[in-house]
Tab-separated table of N, CA, C and O in Angstrom:
chain	number	residue	atom	x	y	z
A	1	MET	N	0.864	-1.280	-0.064
A	1	MET	CA	0.021	-0.032	-0.090
A	1	MET	C	0.805	1.352	-0.006
A	1	MET	O	1.976	1.258	0.480
A	2	LEU	N	0.510	2.090	-0.902
A	2	LEU	CA	1.355	3.427	-0.998
A	2	LEU	C	1.064	4.507	0.190
A	2	LEU	O	-0.247	4.749	0.162
A	3	GLU	N	1.998	4.757	0.802
A	3	GLU	CA	1.340	5.950	2.002
A	3	GLU	C	1.711	7.326	1.548
A	3	GLU	O	2.830	7.712	0.906
A	4	THR	N	0.696	7.726	1.872
A	4	THR	CA	0.815	9.433	1.189
A	4	THR	C	1.081	10.696	2.505
A	4	THR	O	0.574	10.460	3.416
A	5	LYS	N	2.056	11.017	2.445
A	5	LYS	CA	2.554	12.412	3.320
A	5	LYS	C	1.717	13.678	2.929
A	5	LYS	O	1.841	13.835	1.858
A	6	VAL	N	1.383	13.933	3.748
A	6	VAL	CA	0.795	15.492	3.867
A	6	VAL	C	1.866	16.586	4.039
A	6	VAL	O	2.116	16.717	5.209
A	7	ASP	N	1.913	17.363	3.229
A	7	ASP	CA	2.982	18.471	3.154
A	7	ASP	C	2.476	19.354	4.500
A	7	ASP	O	1.367	19.780	4.023
A	8	PRO	N	2.962	19.926	5.614
A	8	PRO	CA	2.591	20.650	6.611
A	8	PRO	C	2.239	21.965	5.713
A	8	PRO	O	1.460	22.727	6.322
A	9	LEU	N	3.127	22.186	5.035
A	9	LEU	CA	3.161	23.938	4.590
A	9	LEU	C	1.822	23.850	3.485
A	9	LEU	O	1.155	24.873	3.570
A	10	VAL	N	1.587	22.866	2.899
A	10	VAL	CA	0.409	22.801	1.716
A	10	VAL	C	-0.927	22.890	2.890
A	10	VAL	O	-1.872	23.495	2.494
A	11	LEU	N	-1.031	22.148	3.932
A	11	LEU	CA	-2.037	21.870	4.804
A	11	LEU	C	-2.188	23.143	5.377
A	11	LEU	O	-3.235	23.582	5.451
A	12	ALA	N	-1.219	23.887	5.905
A	12	ALA	CA	-1.426	25.402	6.503
A	12	ALA	C	-1.930	26.292	5.634
A	12	ALA	O	-3.002	27.232	6.071
A	13	ARG	N	-1.625	26.323	4.167
A	13	ARG	CA	-2.197	27.098	3.174
A	13	ARG	C	-3.481	26.640	2.875
A	13	ARG	O	-4.301	27.555	2.784
A	14	ASP	N	-4.011	25.370	3.019
A	14	ASP	CA	-5.513	25.152	2.723
A	14	ASP	C	-6.358	25.551	4.019
A	14	ASP	O	-7.324	25.917	3.829
A	15	ILE	N	-5.629	25.302	5.275
A	15	ILE	CA	-6.602	25.930	6.484
A	15	ILE	C	-6.815	27.345	6.467
A	15	ILE	O	-7.981	27.390	6.495
A	16	VAL	N	-5.917	28.062	5.689
A	16	VAL	CA	-6.079	29.510	5.824
A	16	VAL	C	-7.226	29.921	4.724
A	16	VAL	O	-8.131	30.597	4.759
A	17	ARG	N	-6.790	29.235	3.571
A	17	ARG	CA	-8.099	29.454	2.461
A	17	ARG	C	-9.209	29.041	2.707
A	17	ARG	O	-10.258	29.520	2.508
A	18	ALA	N	-9.371	27.844	3.540
A	18	ALA	CA	-10.810	27.515	4.109
A	18	ALA	C	-11.354	28.338	4.916
A	18	ALA	O	-12.534	29.026	4.872
A	19	TYR	N	-10.748	28.944	5.744
A	19	TYR	CA	-10.990	30.110	6.888
A	19	TYR	C	-11.279	31.096	6.248
A	19	TYR	O	-12.496	31.852	6.480
A	20	LEU	N	-10.922	31.742	5.062
A	20	LEU	CA	-11.203	32.929	4.434
A	20	LEU	C	-12.206	32.620	3.566
A	20	LEU	O	-13.164	33.566	3.723
A	21	ASP	N	-12.661	31.493	3.252
A	21	ASP	CA	-13.676	31.294	2.460
A	21	ASP	C	-15.115	31.319	3.032
A	21	ASP	O	-15.953	31.738	2.961
A	22	THR	N	-14.802	30.729	4.712
A	22	THR	CA	-15.729	30.737	5.521
A	22	THR	C	-16.075	31.713	5.904
A	22	THR	O	-17.277	32.321	6.070
A	23	MET	N	-14.923	32.778	6.010
A	23	MET	CA	-15.377	34.456	6.357
A	23	MET	C	-16.305	35.046	5.134
A	23	MET	O	-17.161	35.736	5.472
A	24	GLU	N	-15.933	34.720	4.042
A	24	GLU	CA	-16.759	35.286	2.950
A	24	GLU	C	-18.100	34.956	2.954
A	24	GLU	O	-18.798	35.844	2.268
A	25	ALA	N	-18.420	33.388	3.309
A	25	ALA	CA	-19.730	33.079	3.361
A	25	ALA	C	-20.369	33.745	4.444
A	25	ALA	O	-21.741	33.423	4.790
A	26	ARG	N	-19.651	34.402	5.613
A	26	ARG	CA	-20.241	34.608	7.044
A	26	ARG	C	-20.503	33.702	7.489
A	26	ARG	O	-21.569	34.105	8.399
A	27	ASP	N	-20.217	32.602	7.508
A	27	ASP	CA	-20.547	31.464	8.597
A	27	ASP	C	-19.509	31.645	9.668
A	27	ASP	O	-18.560	30.942	9.887
A	28	LEU	N	-19.634	32.467	10.364
A	28	LEU	CA	-19.123	32.956	11.950
A	28	LEU	C	-19.030	31.791	12.677
A	28	LEU	O	-17.972	31.477	13.175
A	29	ALA	N	-20.030	30.971	13.122
A	29	ALA	CA	-19.530	29.909	13.966
A	29	ALA	C	-18.723	28.872	13.247
A	29	ALA	O	-17.635	28.350	14.039
A	30	ARG	N	-18.840	28.528	12.110
A	30	ARG	CA	-17.742	27.816	11.664
A	30	ARG	C	-16.286	28.219	11.822
A	30	ARG	O	-15.455	27.742	11.798
A	31	ALA	N	-16.300	29.623	11.198
A	31	ALA	CA	-15.267	30.604	11.168
A	31	ALA	C	-14.421	30.220	12.498
A	31	ALA	O	-13.249	30.281	12.510
A	32	LYS	N	-15.210	30.667	13.650
A	32	LYS	CA	-14.458	30.425	14.830
A	32	LYS	C	-13.924	29.352	15.145
A	32	LYS	O	-12.775	29.365	15.950
A	33	ARG	N	-14.056	28.235	14.570
A	33	ARG	CA	-13.461	26.788	14.926
A	33	ARG	C	-11.832	26.895	14.405
A	33	ARG	O	-11.488	26.222	14.613
A	34	PHE	N	-11.796	27.591	13.338
A	34	PHE	CA	-10.419	27.496	12.697
A	34	PHE	C	-9.326	28.680	13.659
A	34	PHE	O	-7.930	28.524	13.374
A	35	LEU	N	-10.184	29.504	15.047
A	35	LEU	CA	-9.178	30.367	15.582
A	35	LEU	C	-8.561	29.647	16.798
A	35	LEU	O	-9.367	29.199	17.439
A	36	ALA	N	-7.679	29.957	17.351
A	36	ALA	CA	-6.995	29.807	18.524
A	36	ALA	C	-7.647	30.613	19.499
A	36	ALA	O	-7.899	31.614	19.208
A	37	PRO	N	-7.551	30.065	20.881
A	37	PRO	CA	-7.942	30.778	22.074
A	37	PRO	C	-7.140	32.082	22.204
A	37	PRO	O	-5.579	31.821	21.802
A	38	GLY	N	-7.523	33.213	22.356
A	38	GLY	CA	-6.713	34.607	22.438
A	38	GLY	C	-5.945	34.934	21.198
A	38	GLY	O	-5.131	35.794	21.119
A	39	PHE	N	-6.892	34.412	19.946
A	39	PHE	CA	-6.596	35.044	18.704
A	39	PHE	C	-6.445	36.590	18.615
A	39	PHE	O	-7.427	37.262	19.265
A	40	ALA	N	-5.653	37.389	17.513
A	40	ALA	CA	-5.870	38.744	17.395
A	40	ALA	C	-5.511	38.804	15.693
A	40	ALA	O	-4.855	38.110	15.338
A	41	MET	N	-6.621	39.763	15.046
A	41	MET	CA	-6.256	39.986	13.541
A	41	MET	C	-6.163	41.600	13.734
A	41	MET	O	-6.610	42.299	14.369
A	42	THR	N	-4.863	41.721	13.259
A	42	THR	CA	-4.394	43.079	12.819
A	42	THR	C	-4.502	43.824	11.284
A	42	THR	O	-4.419	43.216	10.651
A	43	PHE	N	-5.372	44.950	10.957
A	43	PHE	CA	-5.671	45.202	9.702
A	43	PHE	C	-5.355	46.596	9.632
A	43	PHE	O	-4.376	47.190	10.337
A	44	PRO	N	-4.836	47.175	8.209
A	44	PRO	CA	-4.291	48.241	8.175
A	44	PRO	C	-4.715	49.357	9.014
A	44	PRO	O	-5.909	49.242	9.642
A	45	GLY	N	-3.817	50.477	9.647
A	45	GLY	CA	-4.135	51.516	10.493
A	45	GLY	C	-4.026	51.095	11.724
A	45	GLY	O	-4.518	51.537	12.925
A	46	ASN	N	-3.463	49.830	12.040
A	46	ASN	CA	-3.325	49.100	13.610
A	46	ASN	C	-4.544	48.926	14.008
A	46	ASN	O	-4.776	48.575	15.238
A	47	ARG	N	-5.744	48.536	13.210
A	47	ARG	CA	-6.966	48.169	13.837
A	47	ARG	C	-6.871	46.556	14.089
A	47	ARG	O	-6.714	45.611	13.335
A	48	ARG	N	-6.951	46.328	15.709
A	48	ARG	CA	-6.809	45.222	16.264
A	48	ARG	C	-7.975	44.561	16.599
A	48	ARG	O	-8.769	45.395	17.595
A	49	PHE	N	-8.344	43.334	16.339
A	49	PHE	CA	-9.651	42.800	16.627
A	49	PHE	C	-9.333	41.531	17.303
A	49	PHE	O	-8.519	40.565	17.147
A	50	THR	N	-10.142	41.059	18.434
A	50	THR	CA	-10.114	39.824	19.339
A	50	THR	C	-11.431	39.131	19.200
A	50	THR	O	-11.342	37.964	19.525
A	51	GLU	N	-12.456	39.669	18.394
A	51	GLU	CA	-13.540	38.758	18.238
A	51	GLU	C	-14.168	39.340	16.659
A	51	GLU	O	-13.878	40.383	16.068
A	52	LEU	N	-14.591	38.138	15.753
A	52	LEU	CA	-14.974	38.242	14.845
A	52	LEU	C	-16.167	39.160	14.457
A	52	LEU	O	-16.170	40.098	13.663
A	53	GLU	N	-17.165	39.224	15.578
A	53	GLU	CA	-18.109	39.953	15.459
A	53	GLU	C	-17.819	41.748	15.515
A	53	GLU	O	-18.171	42.530	14.751
A	54	ALA	N	-16.637	41.728	16.176
A	54	ALA	CA	-16.234	43.300	16.316
A	54	ALA	C	-15.370	43.711	14.833
A	54	ALA	O	-15.846	44.711	14.294
A	55	MET	N	-14.850	42.875	14.343
A	55	MET	CA	-14.148	43.060	12.954
A	55	MET	C	-15.399	43.083	11.865
A	55	MET	O	-15.226	44.051	10.997
A	56	ILE	N	-16.320	42.397	12.017
A	56	ILE	CA	-17.737	42.595	10.852
A	56	ILE	C	-18.206	44.063	11.272
A	56	ILE	O	-18.643	44.292	10.096
A	57	ALA	N	-18.434	44.164	12.457
A	57	ALA	CA	-19.131	45.730	12.827
A	57	ALA	C	-18.337	46.630	12.110
A	57	ALA	O	-18.690	47.555	11.588
A	58	TRP	N	-16.871	46.467	12.121
A	58	TRP	CA	-15.900	47.611	11.916
A	58	TRP	C	-16.150	47.684	10.397
A	58	TRP	O	-16.164	48.778	9.647
A	59	ALA	N	-16.223	46.316	9.793
A	59	ALA	CA	-16.038	46.737	8.403
A	59	ALA	C	-17.329	46.808	7.568
A	59	ALA	O	-17.420	47.415	6.169
A	60	LYS	N	-18.610	46.539	8.135
A	60	LYS	CA	-19.958	46.711	7.599
A	60	LYS	C	-20.245	48.159	6.897
A	60	LYS	O	-20.547	48.181	5.855
A	61	PRO	N	-19.537	49.400	7.649
A	61	PRO	CA	-19.973	50.728	6.880
A	61	PRO	C	-18.858	50.575	5.600
A	61	PRO	O	-19.084	51.549	4.660
A	62	ARG	N	-18.105	49.947	5.665
A	62	ARG	CA	-16.690	50.283	4.361
A	62	ARG	C	-16.926	49.302	3.320
A	62	ARG	O	-16.642	49.685	2.250
A	63	TYR	N	-17.852	48.093	3.521
A	63	TYR	CA	-18.029	47.405	2.176
A	63	TYR	C	-19.203	46.808	2.449
A	63	TYR	O	-20.015	46.623	3.240
A	64	ARG	N	-19.976	46.827	1.057
A	64	ARG	CA	-21.272	46.370	1.153
A	64	ARG	C	-21.231	44.770	0.881
A	64	ARG	O	-22.153	43.953	1.595
A	65	TRP	N	-20.241	44.265	0.184
A	65	TRP	CA	-19.877	42.763	0.368
A	65	TRP	C	-18.466	42.798	0.137
A	65	TRP	O	-17.945	43.679	-0.442
A	66	VAL	N	-17.969	41.656	0.362
A	66	VAL	CA	-16.457	41.395	0.121
A	66	VAL	C	-16.452	40.024	-0.649
A	66	VAL	O	-16.928	38.917	-0.522
A	67	LYS	N	-15.651	40.335	-1.768
A	67	LYS	CA	-15.267	39.003	-2.691
A	67	LYS	C	-13.645	39.325	-2.877
A	67	LYS	O	-13.287	40.176	-3.077
A	68	LYS	N	-13.095	38.145	-2.850
A	68	LYS	CA	-11.550	38.171	-2.634
A	68	LYS	C	-11.004	37.696	-3.833
A	68	LYS	O	-11.882	36.333	-4.339
A	69	ARG	N	-10.025	38.199	-4.605
A	69	ARG	CA	-9.448	37.448	-5.758
A	69	ARG	C	-7.966	37.117	-5.207
A	69	ARG	O	-7.318	38.097	-5.035
A	70	TYR	N	-7.332	35.742	-4.880
A	70	TYR	CA	-6.114	35.449	-4.474
A	70	TYR	C	-5.496	35.335	-5.643
A	70	TYR	O	-5.629	34.939	-6.497
A	71	GLU	N	-4.111	35.888	-5.589
A	71	GLU	CA	-3.163	36.021	-6.683
A	71	GLU	C	-2.078	34.800	-6.075
A	71	GLU	O	-1.548	34.210	-7.054
A	72	ARG	N	-1.581	34.621	-4.663
A	72	ARG	CA	-0.921	33.625	-4.375
A	72	ARG	C	-0.795	33.453	-2.735
A	72	ARG	O	-1.268	34.542	-2.198
A	73	PHE	N	-0.450	32.396	-2.341
A	73	PHE	CA	-0.352	32.431	-0.970
A	73	PHE	C	1.368	31.906	-0.432
A	73	PHE	O	1.938	31.115	-1.267
A	74	ASP	N	1.960	32.601	0.265
A	74	ASP	CA	3.146	32.174	0.771
A	74	ASP	C	3.192	31.424	1.845
A	74	ASP	O	2.453	32.166	2.723
A	75	VAL	N	3.919	30.572	1.962
A	75	VAL	CA	3.988	29.578	3.471
A	75	VAL	C	5.293	29.506	3.683
A	75	VAL	O	6.173	29.413	3.195
A	76	ALA	N	5.532	29.777	5.098
A	76	ALA	CA	7.019	29.748	5.481
A	76	ALA	C	7.119	29.245	7.029
A	76	ALA	O	6.035	29.440	7.712
A	77	GLN	N	7.915	28.170	7.233
A	77	GLN	CA	7.809	27.457	8.297
A	77	GLN	C	8.906	28.288	9.316
A	77	GLN	O	10.051	28.550	9.090
A	78	GLY	N	8.389	29.073	10.181
A	78	GLY	CA	9.338	29.680	11.309
A	78	GLY	C	9.929	28.455	12.323
A	78	GLY	O	9.371	27.425	12.483
A	79	SER	N	10.716	29.065	13.333
A	79	SER	CA	10.936	28.191	14.502
A	79	SER	C	9.741	27.779	15.614
A	79	SER	O	9.884	26.705	16.086
A	80	THR	N	8.884	28.732	15.542
A	80	THR	CA	7.878	28.171	16.560
A	80	THR	C	6.522	28.199	15.983
A	80	THR	O	5.541	27.452	16.488
A	81	ALA	N	6.381	28.641	14.833
A	81	ALA	CA	5.001	28.501	14.202
A	81	ALA	C	5.355	28.627	12.456
A	81	ALA	O	6.080	28.910	11.837
A	82	THR	N	4.077	28.297	11.977
A	82	THR	CA	4.060	28.342	10.568
A	82	THR	C	3.495	29.500	10.056
A	82	THR	O	2.177	29.748	10.727
A	83	HIS	N	4.134	30.559	8.995
A	83	HIS	CA	3.376	31.799	8.705
A	83	HIS	C	2.649	31.631	7.582
A	83	HIS	O	3.418	31.196	6.482
A	84	VAL	N	1.459	31.966	6.967
A	84	VAL	CA	1.135	32.018	5.725
A	84	VAL	C	0.560	33.747	5.398
A	84	VAL	O	-0.051	34.145	6.128
A	85	TYR	N	1.139	33.814	4.231
A	85	TYR	CA	0.638	35.047	3.751
A	85	TYR	C	-0.152	35.189	2.712
A	85	TYR	O	0.131	34.296	1.704
A	86	CYS	N	-1.327	36.004	2.655
A	86	CYS	CA	-2.010	35.771	1.424
A	86	CYS	C	-2.132	37.270	0.427
A	86	CYS	O	-2.086	38.058	1.221
A	87	PHE	N	-2.019	36.810	-0.583
A	87	PHE	CA	-1.801	38.021	-1.587
A	87	PHE	C	-3.074	37.970	-2.628
A	87	PHE	O	-3.106	37.202	-3.327
A	88	GLY	N	-3.876	39.179	-2.775
A	88	GLY	CA	-4.597	39.539	-3.625
A	88	GLY	C	-5.557	40.714	-3.593
A	88	GLY	O	-4.902	41.666	-3.044
A	89	THR	N	-6.647	40.812	-3.919
A	89	THR	CA	-7.346	42.301	-3.954
A	89	THR	C	-8.902	41.801	-3.471
A	89	THR	O	-9.240	40.513	-3.466
A	90	LEU	N	-9.455	42.725	-2.898
A	90	LEU	CA	-10.827	42.834	-2.452
A	90	LEU	C	-11.672	43.230	-3.633
A	90	LEU	O	-11.329	44.188	-4.090
């Protein structure tokens, strides 16, 4: 039987993509399952959020809806964590 190994960097990229797709669908209950306890998101202008509902409320007057177009994902393994950078446009 052929054993298939999952590349941890590809898995990290796929997890981030699934999270972004879930957020775009506004399935906050499912999106929260992707987040670690004590998570924080930082947006341009040093806007920091620790709750998805707060981030949605902040973004609501700025966007009628959000659709993302991904150009690429860069994944790097650090000494203590894996970092995924998403490039694209809203």
